[in-house]
Short mmCIF file of C-alpha atoms and ligand atoms in Angstrom, two decimals:
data_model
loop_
_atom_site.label_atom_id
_atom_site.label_comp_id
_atom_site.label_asym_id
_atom_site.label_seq_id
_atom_site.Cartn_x
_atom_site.Cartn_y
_atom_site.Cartn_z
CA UNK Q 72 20.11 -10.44 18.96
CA UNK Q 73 16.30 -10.64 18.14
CA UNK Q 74 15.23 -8.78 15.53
CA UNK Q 75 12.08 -6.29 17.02
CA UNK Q 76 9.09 -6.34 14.49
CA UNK Q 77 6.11 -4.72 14.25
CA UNK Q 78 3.52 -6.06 13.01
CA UNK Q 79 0.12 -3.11 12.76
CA UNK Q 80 -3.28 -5.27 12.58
CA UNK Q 81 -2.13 -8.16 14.24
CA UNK Q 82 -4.21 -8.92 16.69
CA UNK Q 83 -6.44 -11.47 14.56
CA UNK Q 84 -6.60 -12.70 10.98
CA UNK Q 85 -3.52 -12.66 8.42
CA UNK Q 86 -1.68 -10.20 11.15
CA UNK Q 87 -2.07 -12.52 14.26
CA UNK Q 88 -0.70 -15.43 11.69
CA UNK Q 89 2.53 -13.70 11.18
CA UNK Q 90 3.04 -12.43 13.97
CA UNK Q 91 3.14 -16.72 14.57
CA UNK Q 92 5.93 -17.39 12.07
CA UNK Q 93 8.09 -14.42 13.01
CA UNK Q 94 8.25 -15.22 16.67
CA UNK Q 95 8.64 -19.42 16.01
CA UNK Q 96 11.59 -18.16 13.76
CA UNK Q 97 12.82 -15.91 16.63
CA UNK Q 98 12.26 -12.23 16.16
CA UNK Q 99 10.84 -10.18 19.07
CA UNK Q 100 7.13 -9.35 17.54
CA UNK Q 101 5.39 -6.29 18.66
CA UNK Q 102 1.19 -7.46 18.35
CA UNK Q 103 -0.50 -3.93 17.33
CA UNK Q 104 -4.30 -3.87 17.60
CA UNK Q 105 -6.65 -1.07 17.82
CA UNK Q 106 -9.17 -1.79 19.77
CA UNK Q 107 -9.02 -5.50 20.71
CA UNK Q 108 -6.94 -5.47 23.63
CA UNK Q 109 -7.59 -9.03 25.16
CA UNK Q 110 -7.28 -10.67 21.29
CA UNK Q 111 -3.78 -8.78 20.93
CA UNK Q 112 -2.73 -10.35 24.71
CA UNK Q 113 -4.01 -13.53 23.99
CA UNK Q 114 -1.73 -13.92 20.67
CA UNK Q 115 1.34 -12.38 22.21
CA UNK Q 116 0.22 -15.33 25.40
CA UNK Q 117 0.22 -18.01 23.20
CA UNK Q 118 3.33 -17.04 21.61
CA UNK Q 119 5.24 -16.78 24.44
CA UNK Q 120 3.64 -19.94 25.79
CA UNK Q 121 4.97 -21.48 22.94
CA UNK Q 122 8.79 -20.35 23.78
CA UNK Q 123 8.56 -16.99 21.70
CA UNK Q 124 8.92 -13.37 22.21
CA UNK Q 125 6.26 -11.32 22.21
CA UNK Q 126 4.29 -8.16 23.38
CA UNK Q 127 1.46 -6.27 22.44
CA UNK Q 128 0.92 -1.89 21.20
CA UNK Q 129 -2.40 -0.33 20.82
CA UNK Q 130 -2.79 2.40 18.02
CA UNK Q 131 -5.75 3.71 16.11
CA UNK Q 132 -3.05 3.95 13.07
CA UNK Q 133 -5.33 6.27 11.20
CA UNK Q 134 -4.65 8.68 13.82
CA UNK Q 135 -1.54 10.38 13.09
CA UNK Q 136 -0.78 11.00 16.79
CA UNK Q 137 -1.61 7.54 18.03
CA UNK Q 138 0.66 5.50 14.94
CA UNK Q 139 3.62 8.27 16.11
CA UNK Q 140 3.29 7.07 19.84
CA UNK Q 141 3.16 3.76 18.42
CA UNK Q 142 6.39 3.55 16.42
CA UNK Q 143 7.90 5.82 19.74
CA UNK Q 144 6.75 3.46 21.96
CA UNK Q 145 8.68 0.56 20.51
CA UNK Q 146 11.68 2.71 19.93
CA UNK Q 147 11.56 3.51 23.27
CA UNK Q 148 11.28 0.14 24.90
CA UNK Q 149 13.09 -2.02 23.29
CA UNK Q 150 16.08 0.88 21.92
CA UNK Q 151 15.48 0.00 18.25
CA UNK Q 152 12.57 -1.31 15.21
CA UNK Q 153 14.65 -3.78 12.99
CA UNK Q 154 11.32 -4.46 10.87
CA UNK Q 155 7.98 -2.86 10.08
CA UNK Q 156 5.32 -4.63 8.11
CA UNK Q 157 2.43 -3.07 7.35
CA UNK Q 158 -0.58 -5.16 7.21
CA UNK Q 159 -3.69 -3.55 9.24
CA UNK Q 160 -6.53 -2.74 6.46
CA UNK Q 161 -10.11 -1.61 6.92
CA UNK Q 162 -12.71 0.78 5.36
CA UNK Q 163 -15.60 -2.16 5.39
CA UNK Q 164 -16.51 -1.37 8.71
CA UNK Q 165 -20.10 -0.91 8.68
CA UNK Q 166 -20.15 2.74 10.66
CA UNK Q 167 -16.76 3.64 8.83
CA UNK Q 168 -16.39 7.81 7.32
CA UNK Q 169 -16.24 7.66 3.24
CA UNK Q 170 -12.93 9.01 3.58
CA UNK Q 171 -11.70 6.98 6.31
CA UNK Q 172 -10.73 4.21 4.07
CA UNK Q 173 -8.21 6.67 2.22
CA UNK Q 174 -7.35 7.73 5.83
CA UNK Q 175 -5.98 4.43 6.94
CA UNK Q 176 -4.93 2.38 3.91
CA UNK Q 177 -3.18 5.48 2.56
CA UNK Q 178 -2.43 8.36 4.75
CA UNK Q 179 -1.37 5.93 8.13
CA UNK Q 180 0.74 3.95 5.74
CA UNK Q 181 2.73 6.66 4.52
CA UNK Q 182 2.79 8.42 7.67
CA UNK Q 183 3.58 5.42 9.81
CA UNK Q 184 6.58 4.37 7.27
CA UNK Q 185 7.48 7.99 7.37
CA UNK Q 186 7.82 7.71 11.47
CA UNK Q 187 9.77 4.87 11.25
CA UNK Q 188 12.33 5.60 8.60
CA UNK Q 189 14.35 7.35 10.59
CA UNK Q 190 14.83 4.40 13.75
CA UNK Q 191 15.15 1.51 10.93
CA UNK Q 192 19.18 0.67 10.83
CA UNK Q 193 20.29 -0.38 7.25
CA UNK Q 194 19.50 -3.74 6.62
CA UNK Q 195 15.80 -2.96 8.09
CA UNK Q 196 12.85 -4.20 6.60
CA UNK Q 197 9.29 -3.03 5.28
CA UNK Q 198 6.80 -4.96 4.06
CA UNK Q 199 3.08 -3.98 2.97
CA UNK Q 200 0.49 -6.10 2.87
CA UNK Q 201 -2.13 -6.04 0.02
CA UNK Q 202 -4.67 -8.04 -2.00
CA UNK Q 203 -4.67 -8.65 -5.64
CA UNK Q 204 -8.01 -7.09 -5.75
CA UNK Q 205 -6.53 -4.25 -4.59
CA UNK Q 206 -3.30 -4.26 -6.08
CA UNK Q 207 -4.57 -4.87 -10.00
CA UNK Q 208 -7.76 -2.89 -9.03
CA UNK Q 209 -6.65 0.12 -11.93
CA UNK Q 210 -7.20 -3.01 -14.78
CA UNK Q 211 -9.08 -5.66 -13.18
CA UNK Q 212 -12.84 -5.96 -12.09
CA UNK Q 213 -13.05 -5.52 -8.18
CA UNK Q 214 -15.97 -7.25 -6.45
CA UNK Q 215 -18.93 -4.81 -5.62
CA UNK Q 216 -18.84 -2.61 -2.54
CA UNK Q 217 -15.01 -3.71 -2.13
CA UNK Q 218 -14.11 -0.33 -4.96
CA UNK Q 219 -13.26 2.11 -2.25
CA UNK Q 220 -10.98 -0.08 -0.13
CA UNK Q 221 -9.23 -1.58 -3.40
CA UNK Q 222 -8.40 2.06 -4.72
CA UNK Q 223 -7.86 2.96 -1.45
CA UNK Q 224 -4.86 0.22 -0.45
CA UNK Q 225 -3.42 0.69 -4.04
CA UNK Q 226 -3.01 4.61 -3.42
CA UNK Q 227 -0.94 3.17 -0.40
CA UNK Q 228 1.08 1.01 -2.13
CA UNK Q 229 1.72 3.87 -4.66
CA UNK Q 230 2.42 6.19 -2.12
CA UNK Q 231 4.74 3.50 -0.50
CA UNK Q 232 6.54 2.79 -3.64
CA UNK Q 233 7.33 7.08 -4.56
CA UNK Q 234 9.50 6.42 -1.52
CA UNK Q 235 11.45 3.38 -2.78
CA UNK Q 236 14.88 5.71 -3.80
CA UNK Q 237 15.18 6.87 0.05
CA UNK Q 238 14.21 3.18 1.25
CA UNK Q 239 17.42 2.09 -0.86
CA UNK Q 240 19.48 5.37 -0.03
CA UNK Q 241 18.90 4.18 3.39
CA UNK Q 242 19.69 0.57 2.64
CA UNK Q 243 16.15 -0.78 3.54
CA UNK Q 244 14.52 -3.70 1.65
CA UNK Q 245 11.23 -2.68 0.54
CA UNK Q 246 8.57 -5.37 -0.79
CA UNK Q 247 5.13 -5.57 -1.08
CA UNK Q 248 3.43 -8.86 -0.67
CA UNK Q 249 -0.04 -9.03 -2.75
CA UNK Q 250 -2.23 -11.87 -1.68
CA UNK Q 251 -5.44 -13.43 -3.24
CA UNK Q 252 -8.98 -14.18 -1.77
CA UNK Q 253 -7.28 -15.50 1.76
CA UNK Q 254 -9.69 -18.73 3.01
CA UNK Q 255 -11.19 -18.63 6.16
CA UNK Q 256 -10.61 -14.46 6.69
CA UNK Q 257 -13.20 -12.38 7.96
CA UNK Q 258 -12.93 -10.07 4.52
CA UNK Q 259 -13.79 -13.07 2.73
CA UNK Q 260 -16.52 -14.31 4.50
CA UNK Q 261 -18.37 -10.15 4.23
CA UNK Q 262 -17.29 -10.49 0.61
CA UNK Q 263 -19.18 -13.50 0.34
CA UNK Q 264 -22.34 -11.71 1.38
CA UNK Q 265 -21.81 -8.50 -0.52
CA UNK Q 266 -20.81 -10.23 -3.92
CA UNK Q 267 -21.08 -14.07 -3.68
CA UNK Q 268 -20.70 -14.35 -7.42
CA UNK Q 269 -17.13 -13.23 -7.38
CA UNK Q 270 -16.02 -15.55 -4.23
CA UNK Q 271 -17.86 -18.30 -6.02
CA UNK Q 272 -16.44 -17.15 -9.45
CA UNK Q 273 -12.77 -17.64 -7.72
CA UNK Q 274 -13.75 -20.57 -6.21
CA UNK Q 275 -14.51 -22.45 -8.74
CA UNK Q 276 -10.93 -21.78 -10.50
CA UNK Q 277 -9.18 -23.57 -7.30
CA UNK Q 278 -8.77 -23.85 -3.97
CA UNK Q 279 -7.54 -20.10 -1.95
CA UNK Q 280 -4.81 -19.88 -0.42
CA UNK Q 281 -4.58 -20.25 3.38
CA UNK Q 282 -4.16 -17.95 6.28
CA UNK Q 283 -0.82 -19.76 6.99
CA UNK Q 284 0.38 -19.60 3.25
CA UNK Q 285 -0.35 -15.85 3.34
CA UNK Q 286 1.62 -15.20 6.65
CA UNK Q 287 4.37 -17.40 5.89
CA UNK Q 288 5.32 -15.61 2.48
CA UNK Q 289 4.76 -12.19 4.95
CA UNK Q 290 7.16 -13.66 6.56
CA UNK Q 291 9.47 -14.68 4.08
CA UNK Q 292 9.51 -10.99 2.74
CA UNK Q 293 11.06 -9.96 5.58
CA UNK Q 294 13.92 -12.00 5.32
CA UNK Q 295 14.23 -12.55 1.59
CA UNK Q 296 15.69 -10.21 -1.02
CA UNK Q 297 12.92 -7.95 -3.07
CA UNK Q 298 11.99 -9.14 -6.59
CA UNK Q 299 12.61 -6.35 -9.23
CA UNK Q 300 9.50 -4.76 -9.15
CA UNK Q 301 9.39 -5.22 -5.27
CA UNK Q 302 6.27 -7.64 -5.07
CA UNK Q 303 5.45 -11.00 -4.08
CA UNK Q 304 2.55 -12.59 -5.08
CA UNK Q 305 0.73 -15.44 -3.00
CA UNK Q 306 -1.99 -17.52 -4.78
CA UNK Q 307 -4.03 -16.71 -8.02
CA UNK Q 308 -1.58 -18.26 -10.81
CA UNK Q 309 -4.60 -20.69 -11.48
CA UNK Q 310 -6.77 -18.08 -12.82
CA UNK Q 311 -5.82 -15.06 -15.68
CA UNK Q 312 -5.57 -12.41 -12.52
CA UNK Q 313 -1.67 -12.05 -12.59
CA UNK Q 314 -0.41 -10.01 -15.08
CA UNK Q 315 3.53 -8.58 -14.58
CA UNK Q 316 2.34 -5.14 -13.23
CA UNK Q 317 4.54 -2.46 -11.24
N1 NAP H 171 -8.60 -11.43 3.96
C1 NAP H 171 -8.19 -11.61 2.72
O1 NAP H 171 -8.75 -12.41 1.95
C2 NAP H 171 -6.99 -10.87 2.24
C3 NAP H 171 -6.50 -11.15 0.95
C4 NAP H 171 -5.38 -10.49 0.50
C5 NAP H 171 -4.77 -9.53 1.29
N2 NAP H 171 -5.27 -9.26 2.54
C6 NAP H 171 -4.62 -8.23 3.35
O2 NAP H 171 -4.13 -8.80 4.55
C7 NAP H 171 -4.15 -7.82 5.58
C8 NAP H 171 -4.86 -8.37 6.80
O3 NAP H 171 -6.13 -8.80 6.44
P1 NAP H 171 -7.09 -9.61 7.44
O4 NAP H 171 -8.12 -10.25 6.59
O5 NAP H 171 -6.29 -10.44 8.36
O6 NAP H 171 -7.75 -8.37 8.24
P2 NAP H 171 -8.75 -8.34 9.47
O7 NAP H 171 -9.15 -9.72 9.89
O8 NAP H 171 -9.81 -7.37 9.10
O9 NAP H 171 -7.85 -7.74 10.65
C9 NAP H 171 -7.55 -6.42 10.62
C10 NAP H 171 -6.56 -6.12 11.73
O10 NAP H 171 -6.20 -4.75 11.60
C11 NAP H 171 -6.47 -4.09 12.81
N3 NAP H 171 -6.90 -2.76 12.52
C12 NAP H 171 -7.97 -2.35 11.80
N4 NAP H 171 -8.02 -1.01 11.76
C13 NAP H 171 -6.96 -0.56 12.47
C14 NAP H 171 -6.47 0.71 12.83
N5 NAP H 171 -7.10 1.82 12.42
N6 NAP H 171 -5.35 0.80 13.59
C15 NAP H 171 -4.72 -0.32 14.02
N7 NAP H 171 -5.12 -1.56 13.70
C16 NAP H 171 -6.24 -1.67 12.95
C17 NAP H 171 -7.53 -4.90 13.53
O11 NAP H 171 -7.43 -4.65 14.93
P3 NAP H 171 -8.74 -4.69 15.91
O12 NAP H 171 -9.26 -6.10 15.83
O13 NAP H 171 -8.20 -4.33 17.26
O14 NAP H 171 -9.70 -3.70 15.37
C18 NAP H 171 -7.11 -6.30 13.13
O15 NAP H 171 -6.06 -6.77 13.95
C19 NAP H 171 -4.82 -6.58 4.98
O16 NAP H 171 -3.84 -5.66 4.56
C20 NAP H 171 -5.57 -7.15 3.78
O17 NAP H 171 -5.77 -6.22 2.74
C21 NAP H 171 -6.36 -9.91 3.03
#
């Protein structure tokens, strides 16, 4: 039986990548986008054209009531959710509320993984998606302009991580995957023009990881037991970033 996984932000970027993997290594994946309809059916097209399973969900997942139709909706039509991974980001968007960056890296994570708790069988997955910027962003510099997003995505993971002894009550794997400066990603490239010293600065210690090394280690974490302190990490061992950290 196919595994059904969700996949929130997929419809381009890191999201659309693993949504790639999951369905070549034959899981159903649901393609959430928000407002990019035609992107999210192209993916899910391609996927299927390549012998996959696919199909697509819209949700605003910063609205509460449109990320609770969202994990319904799956529920609903296709009886179960084996895995939910949690990778849609934002708060750079240039009309964006200050607080809607807290609203959607924080609140919709926690709500969305609250939602779906209850449908996930034992054995389910959940995996959230993160940068190191983000991730080390209490003890590391974090490029300029990128400060709200960074503490915003590590009061997710926090908030994601307070839940860890009712993931493992319910037998659910939990693991977060934290990613560095990911080449050829739209986040990059506005970085780049917001702070080009610190894209250059990384740069210049080695090449970034790719889209496709990202999503495959996404990937991996949903099959794959957790480390010990539940992360992954994907790229940045050639510069003094990584530190052990919770
Ligand atoms: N890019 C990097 O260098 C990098 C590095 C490390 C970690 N990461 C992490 O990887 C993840 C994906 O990054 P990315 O660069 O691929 O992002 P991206 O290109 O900005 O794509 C964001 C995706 O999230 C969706 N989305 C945005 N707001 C949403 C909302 N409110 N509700 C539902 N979907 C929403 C977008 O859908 P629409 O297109 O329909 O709006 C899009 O599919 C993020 O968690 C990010 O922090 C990225």
């Amino acid at each position: 039986m196919k595994r059904i996984v969700l996949i929130t932000g997929s419809s381009r970027g890191i999201g659309a990548e693993t949504a790639r993997v999951l369905a070549a290594r034959g899981d159903h994946v649901v393609v959430n986008y928000r407002e990019k309809r035609k992107r999210a059916e192209t993916i899910a097209a391609e996927i299927r054209a390549a012998g996959g399973s696919a199909s697509t969900a819209g949700a605003d997942i910063a609205d509460p009531g449109s990320a609770t139709a969202l994990i319904d909706g799956v529920v609903a039509e296709f009886g179960r959710l084996d895995v939910l991974v949690l990778n849609a980001s934002g708060g750079l968007e240039r009309d964006a509320a200050p607080d809607y960056a807290m609203a959607l890296n924080r609140d919709a994570q926690a709500h969305l993984t609250r939602t779906a708790l209850p449908h996930l069988p034992r054995g389910g997955r959940l995996v959230f998606v993160t940068s190191h910027q983000a991730h080390f962003s209490a003890t590391r510099p974090v490029p300029t302009g990128y400060e709200p997003i960074a503490a915003s995505k590590r009061a997710g993971e926090d908030a994601l991580r307070a839940m860890v002894p009712e993931f493992d009550s319910r037998g659910i794997t939990f693991t977060v995957v934290s990613g560095d400066m990911i080449d050829g990603t739209i986040i990059v490239r506005l970085l780049e023009r917001r702070d080009p010293d610190a894209v250059t600065a990384r740069r210049d210690q080695g090449a970034l990881p790719t889209i496709e090394d990202f999503a495959t280690a996404i990937a991996d974490a949903t099959i794959a037991p957790a480390p010990d302190n539940h992360t992954v990490y994907v790229g940045g061992q050639d510069f003094p970033l990584l530190t052990p950290a919770p």
